[in-house]
Coordinates of N, CA and C in Angstrom, one line a residue:
E96 N 93.6 158.5 -2.3 CA 94.9 158.4 -3.5 C 95.9 159.2 -2.1
D97 N 95.9 160.9 -1.5 CA 96.6 161.4 -0.8 C 96.7 160.5 0.7
L98 N 96.2 159.7 1.0 CA 96.8 158.6 1.7 C 97.7 157.9 2.1
D99 N 97.2 157.7 0.2 CA 97.9 156.0 -0.1 C 99.9 156.2 0.1
K100 N 99.6 157.6 -0.3 CA 100.5 158.5 -0.8 C 101.9 159.0 0.5
R101 N 100.9 159.1 1.5 CA 101.6 159.6 3.4 C 101.8 158.6 3.4
A102 N 101.4 157.4 3.1 CA 101.7 155.8 3.8 C 103.1 155.4 3.4
R103 N 103.0 155.6 2.2 CA 104.3 154.9 1.4 C 105.4 156.4 2.1
N104 N 104.9 157.6 2.0 CA 106.6 158.1 2.1 C 106.2 158.8 4.1
H105 N 105.3 157.9 5.0 CA 105.3 158.1 6.0 C 106.9 157.8 7.2
D106 N 107.3 159.4 7.3 CA 108.1 159.1 8.6 C 109.9 158.8 7.6
Q107 N 109.5 159.6 6.2 CA 110.7 159.3 5.5 C 111.9 159.9 6.5
S108 N 111.6 160.9 6.9 CA 113.3 161.8 6.7 C 113.7 161.3 8.3
K109 N 113.1 159.9 9.0 CA 113.7 159.0 9.7 C 115.4 158.7 9.3
L110 N 114.6 158.2 7.3 CA 115.9 157.5 7.5 C 117.8 158.7 6.9
E111 N 117.0 160.0 7.5 CA 117.7 160.8 6.8 C 118.9 161.3 8.0
E112 N 120.2 162.0 7.9 CA 120.6 162.9 9.3 C 119.8 164.5 9.4
P113 N 119.5 164.2 10.6 CA 120.5 163.0 11.9 C 119.6 163.0 11.9
E114 N 118.1 162.1 12.0 CA 117.5 161.9 12.6 C 117.4 160.2 12.8
A115 N 118.3 159.6 11.5 CA 119.1 158.5 11.4 C 119.8 157.0 12.0
S116 N 120.7 157.9 12.8 CA 121.7 157.9 13.5 C 121.7 157.9 14.8
I117 N 120.5 158.7 15.2 CA 120.3 159.2 17.0 C 119.0 158.3 16.9
F118 N 117.9 158.4 16.4 CA 116.7 157.0 16.7 C 117.7 156.0 16.4
G119 N 118.5 155.2 15.5 CA 119.1 154.1 15.3 C 119.5 153.9 16.9
K120 N 120.1 155.0 17.3 CA 121.2 154.2 18.4 C 119.5 154.3 19.4
Y121 N 119.0 155.3 19.6 CA 118.3 155.1 20.9 C 117.3 154.6 20.6
T122 N 116.0 154.4 19.8 CA 115.2 153.9 18.9 C 115.2 152.1 20.8
P123 N 115.9 151.3 20.6 CA 115.4 150.2 21.6 C 115.4 150.5 22.7
E124 N 116.2 151.5 23.5 CA 115.6 152.4 24.9 C 114.7 153.1 25.2
L125 N 114.5 153.3 23.8 CA 112.6 153.5 23.7 C 111.7 153.0 23.6
A126 N 111.8 151.9 23.5 CA 111.0 150.7 22.8 C 110.5 149.8 24.4
K127 N 112.2 149.5 25.1 CA 112.3 149.5 26.5 C 111.0 149.9 27.7
A128 N 111.1 151.1 27.1 CA 110.0 152.5 28.3 C 108.7 152.8 27.6
E129 N 108.2 152.6 29.2 CA 106.8 152.9 29.1 C 106.3 154.9 29.0
Y130 N 105.5 154.5 28.1 CA 105.4 155.9 27.4 C 104.5 157.0 28.4
G131 N 105.4 158.0 28.2 CA 104.9 159.0 29.1 C 105.8 158.8 30.6
S132 N 106.4 158.0 30.7 CA 107.2 157.5 32.2 C 108.6 159.0 32.0
D133 N 109.0 158.3 33.4 CA 110.0 159.1 33.3 C 110.9 158.8 33.0
E134 N 111.2 157.2 32.3 CA 111.9 157.1 31.6 C 112.4 157.4 30.4
Y135 N 111.1 157.0 29.6 CA 110.3 157.9 28.2 C 111.0 158.9 28.4
E136 N 110.8 159.8 28.8 CA 110.3 160.9 29.2 C 112.1 161.6 28.8
E137 N 113.4 161.0 29.7 CA 114.9 160.7 29.8 C 115.2 160.8 28.3
C138 N 114.9 160.2 28.3 CA 115.0 159.0 26.7 C 115.2 160.4 25.2
L139 N 114.1 160.4 25.7 CA 113.6 161.4 24.4 C 114.2 162.7 24.3
E140 N 114.7 163.3 25.9 CA 115.3 164.6 26.0 C 117.1 163.7 25.2
R141 N 116.9 162.8 24.5 CA 119.2 162.3 24.0 C 118.4 162.1 22.5
V142 N 117.1 162.5 22.3 CA 116.8 162.1 21.6 C 116.5 163.7 20.5
K143 N 116.3 164.4 21.6 CA 115.9 166.2 20.5 C 115.9 166.3 19.5
P144 N 117.6 166.3 19.6 CA 118.1 167.2 17.9 C 116.6 166.2 16.6
A145 N 117.0 165.1 16.9 CA 116.8 164.0 16.1 C 114.9 164.3 16.1
I146 N 114.4 164.6 17.1 CA 112.9 164.5 17.2 C 112.5 165.9 16.9
E147 N 113.2 166.8 17.0 CA 112.7 168.5 16.3 C 112.6 168.5 14.7
H148 N 114.2 167.5 14.6 CA 114.4 167.9 12.6 C 113.2 166.6 12.3
H149 N 112.2 165.7 13.3 CA 111.1 164.9 12.7 C 110.2 165.6 12.6
Y150 N 109.7 166.4 13.6 CA 108.6 167.5 14.1 C 108.6 169.0 12.6
A151 N 109.2 169.1 12.9 CA 110.2 170.4 11.4 C 109.6 169.7 9.9
N152 N 109.6 168.4 10.1 CA 109.5 167.8 8.6 C 108.1 166.5 8.4
N153 N 107.8 166.4 9.1 CA 106.3 165.8 9.2 C 105.5 166.7 9.6
R154 N 104.4 166.8 8.4 CA 103.4 167.7 9.1 C 102.3 166.5 9.7
H155 N 102.6 165.8 10.0 CA 101.2 164.7 10.8 C 101.9 164.8 12.9
H156 N 102.5 165.8 12.9 CA 102.6 166.2 13.9 C 102.6 167.9 14.7
P157 N 101.4 167.7 15.7 CA 100.9 169.1 16.4 C 102.0 170.1 16.2
E158 N 103.7 169.2 16.5 CA 104.9 170.2 16.6 C 104.8 171.0 15.6
H159 N 104.6 170.4 14.7 CA 105.3 170.9 13.4 C 104.2 171.9 13.5
W160 N 103.4 172.4 14.0 CA 102.1 173.7 13.4 C 102.7 174.8 14.8
P161 N 102.0 176.0 14.1 CA 101.9 177.2 15.1 C 101.0 176.9 16.4
N162 N 100.2 176.4 15.9 CA 98.5 176.3 16.7 C 98.7 174.9 17.2
G163 N 99.6 174.1 16.7 CA 99.2 172.3 17.2 C 97.7 172.4 16.5
I164 N 97.2 171.2 16.3 CA 96.4 170.6 16.1 C 95.5 171.5 15.7
D165 N 94.9 172.2 15.5 CA 94.1 173.7 15.1 C 94.5 174.0 13.6
D166 N 96.2 173.7 13.0 CA 96.3 174.0 12.3 C 96.2 173.2 11.3
M167 N 95.8 171.4 11.5 CA 95.9 169.9 11.3 C 94.6 170.4 9.8
T168 N 94.8 169.4 9.5 CA 93.8 168.5 8.7 C 93.6 167.6 9.3
L169 N 92.0 167.0 8.5 CA 91.4 165.7 8.8 C 92.7 164.6 8.0
L170 N 93.3 164.3 7.2 CA 94.3 163.6 6.6 C 95.9 163.8 8.1
D171 N 96.1 164.9 8.5 CA 97.0 164.9 9.1 C 96.5 164.3 10.6
L172 N 94.9 164.6 11.3 CA 94.8 164.0 12.4 C 95.0 162.2 11.8
I173 N 94.5 161.3 10.4 CA 94.4 160.3 10.3 C 95.7 159.7 10.9
E174 N 96.2 160.7 10.1 CA 97.9 159.7 9.5 C 98.5 159.9 11.2
M175 N 98.5 161.0 12.1 CA 98.8 161.2 13.2 C 98.3 159.7 14.8
L176 N 97.2 160.2 14.6 CA 96.0 158.1 14.7 C 97.0 157.5 14.9
C177 N 97.0 156.8 13.5 CA 98.0 155.6 12.5 C 99.8 155.4 13.5
D178 N 100.0 156.4 13.4 CA 101.3 157.1 14.0 C 101.6 156.7 15.0
W179 N 100.6 157.0 15.9 CA 100.3 156.6 17.4 C 99.9 155.1 18.3
K180 N 99.0 154.5 16.7 CA 98.8 153.4 16.6 C 100.0 152.1 17.1
A181 N 100.7 152.7 15.7 CA 102.2 151.9 15.7 C 103.2 151.9 16.5
A182 N 103.1 153.5 17.6 CA 104.1 153.6 18.4 C 104.1 152.7 19.8
T183 N 102.3 152.2 19.8 CA 101.7 151.5 21.2 C 102.2 150.1 20.8
Q184 N 102.7 149.6 19.5 CA 103.2 148.4 19.1 C 104.6 148.1 19.1
R185 N 105.2 149.4 19.6 CA 106.7 149.2 19.7 C 107.4 149.8 20.9
N186 N 106.4 150.2 21.9 CA 106.4 150.5 23.4 C 106.1 149.4 24.1
K187 N 106.6 149.2 25.4 CA 106.1 148.9 26.4 C 105.2 148.8 27.0
N188 N 103.9 147.9 27.4 CA 103.1 148.6 27.6 C 102.9 149.4 27.3
G189 N 102.0 149.7 25.6 CA 101.4 150.3 24.6 C 100.6 150.3 25.0
N190 N 99.8 150.9 24.5 CA 98.2 151.1 24.5 C 97.2 152.1 23.8
I191 N 96.8 151.8 22.7 CA 96.2 153.3 21.7 C 94.9 154.2 22.9
R192 N 94.5 153.2 23.5 CA 93.2 154.0 24.7 C 94.2 155.3 25.4
K193 N 95.0 154.5 26.0 CA 96.2 155.1 27.0 C 96.7 156.1 25.7
S194 N 96.9 156.4 25.0 CA 97.6 156.6 24.2 C 96.6 158.0 23.5
V195 N 95.6 157.8 23.2 CA 95.3 159.2 23.1 C 94.6 160.0 24.1
E196 N 94.3 159.3 25.5 CA 94.0 159.7 26.6 C 94.8 160.4 27.1
H197 N 96.4 160.3 27.1 CA 97.3 160.7 27.9 C 97.4 162.2 26.0
N198 N 97.8 162.1 24.6 CA 97.6 163.1 23.9 C 96.7 164.1 23.9
A199 N 95.2 163.9 24.1 CA 94.5 165.0 24.2 C 94.8 165.7 25.2
K200 N 94.9 165.6 25.9 CA 95.7 166.1 27.0 C 96.9 166.6 26.7
R201 N 97.8 166.0 26.4 CA 99.4 166.9 26.0 C 99.0 168.4 24.4
F202 N 97.8 168.1 23.7 CA 98.0 168.7 23.0 C 96.5 169.3 22.8
D203 N 95.7 169.6 24.2 CA 95.2 170.3 24.7 C 94.2 170.6 23.6
M204 N 93.6 168.8 23.7 CA 92.6 168.6 22.0 C 91.0 168.4 22.9
S205 N 90.7 169.1 21.9 CA 88.5 169.3 22.5 C 88.4 168.2 22.9
D206 N 87.0 168.1 23.7 CA 86.6 166.9 24.4 C 85.7 166.0 23.3
Q207 N 85.6 167.3 22.3 CA 84.4 166.4 20.6 C 85.7 165.4 19.7
L208 N 87.2 166.6 19.7 CA 87.5 166.0 18.6 C 88.5 164.6 18.8
K209 N 88.6 164.4 21.1 CA 89.0 163.5 21.6 C 88.3 162.1 22.1
Q210 N 86.8 162.4 21.7 CA 85.5 161.2 21.4 C 85.6 161.0 19.7
I211 N 85.7 161.5 18.6 CA 86.7 161.6 17.9 C 87.1 160.1 17.7
F212 N 88.3 160.1 18.5 CA 89.5 159.6 18.2 C 89.2 158.3 18.7
E213 N 88.5 158.3 20.0 CA 88.2 157.0 20.7 C 87.7 155.6 20.1
N214 N 86.2 157.1 18.8 CA 85.1 156.3 18.2 C 85.7 155.7 17.5
T215 N 86.9 156.3 16.8 CA 87.7 156.0 15.4 C 89.2 153.8 16.2
V216 N 89.4 154.4 17.7 CA 89.9 153.4 18.1 C 89.6 152.2 18.6
R217 N 87.9 152.3 18.4 CA 86.9 151.4 18.9 C 86.7 150.8 17.2
E218 N 86.6 151.6 16.1 CA 86.4 150.8 15.3 C 86.9 150.1 14.2
M219 N 87.8 150.8 14.0 CA 89.5 150.4 13.5 C 90.5 149.2 14.5
F220 N 90.7 149.6 15.7 CA 91.1 148.4 16.1 C 90.1 147.2 16.9
N221 N 89.2 147.3 17.2 CA 88.1 146.5 17.6 C 88.7 145.8 18.6
G222 N 88.8 146.1 20.5 CA 89.5 145.7 21.4 C 91.0 145.6 21.4
D223 N 91.5 145.3 20.6 CA 93.0 145.9 20.0 C 93.7 147.0 20.7
D224 N 94.8 146.8 22.0 CA 95.3 148.1 22.6 C 96.1 148.4 21.6

C-alpha cells in the first residue's frame, strides 16, 4: 500500500514552484546530455535551485538525508532505484546498470547494497538497459 501511495505521489513537488518553471525550461537540455557528462553536470548547475528544493521535499533522494543512503528505508531505496530507471529512459544513452555503477560511487554505497541493486536490476529489467 505504501509503495502504491509513493508511486501515485512520486515527485509531486515538480509540479510546484520553484521546480515547475525551472525543470520545464531545462528538462529538454538534460534529456540531450549523457548522464554524468560535463554537459549534464553544467545543466544541473542551472537547475540547482529546483534540485535543492526537490531533494528537500522527496525522501527517495539520498541528498534529502543528513547521512544519505544510511538514513533511508527499504521503501526509499526501491523508489530511488525506480527513479534511476525512469531517468535512464529520459536521458541520452541512459543505462540503468551504468547508473547503478555511477551512483554507487557517488553515494559511497556499500558493496553489498550495490550488489543487491545489480541483482534487482537484472531481475526487474531482464536485460533492458
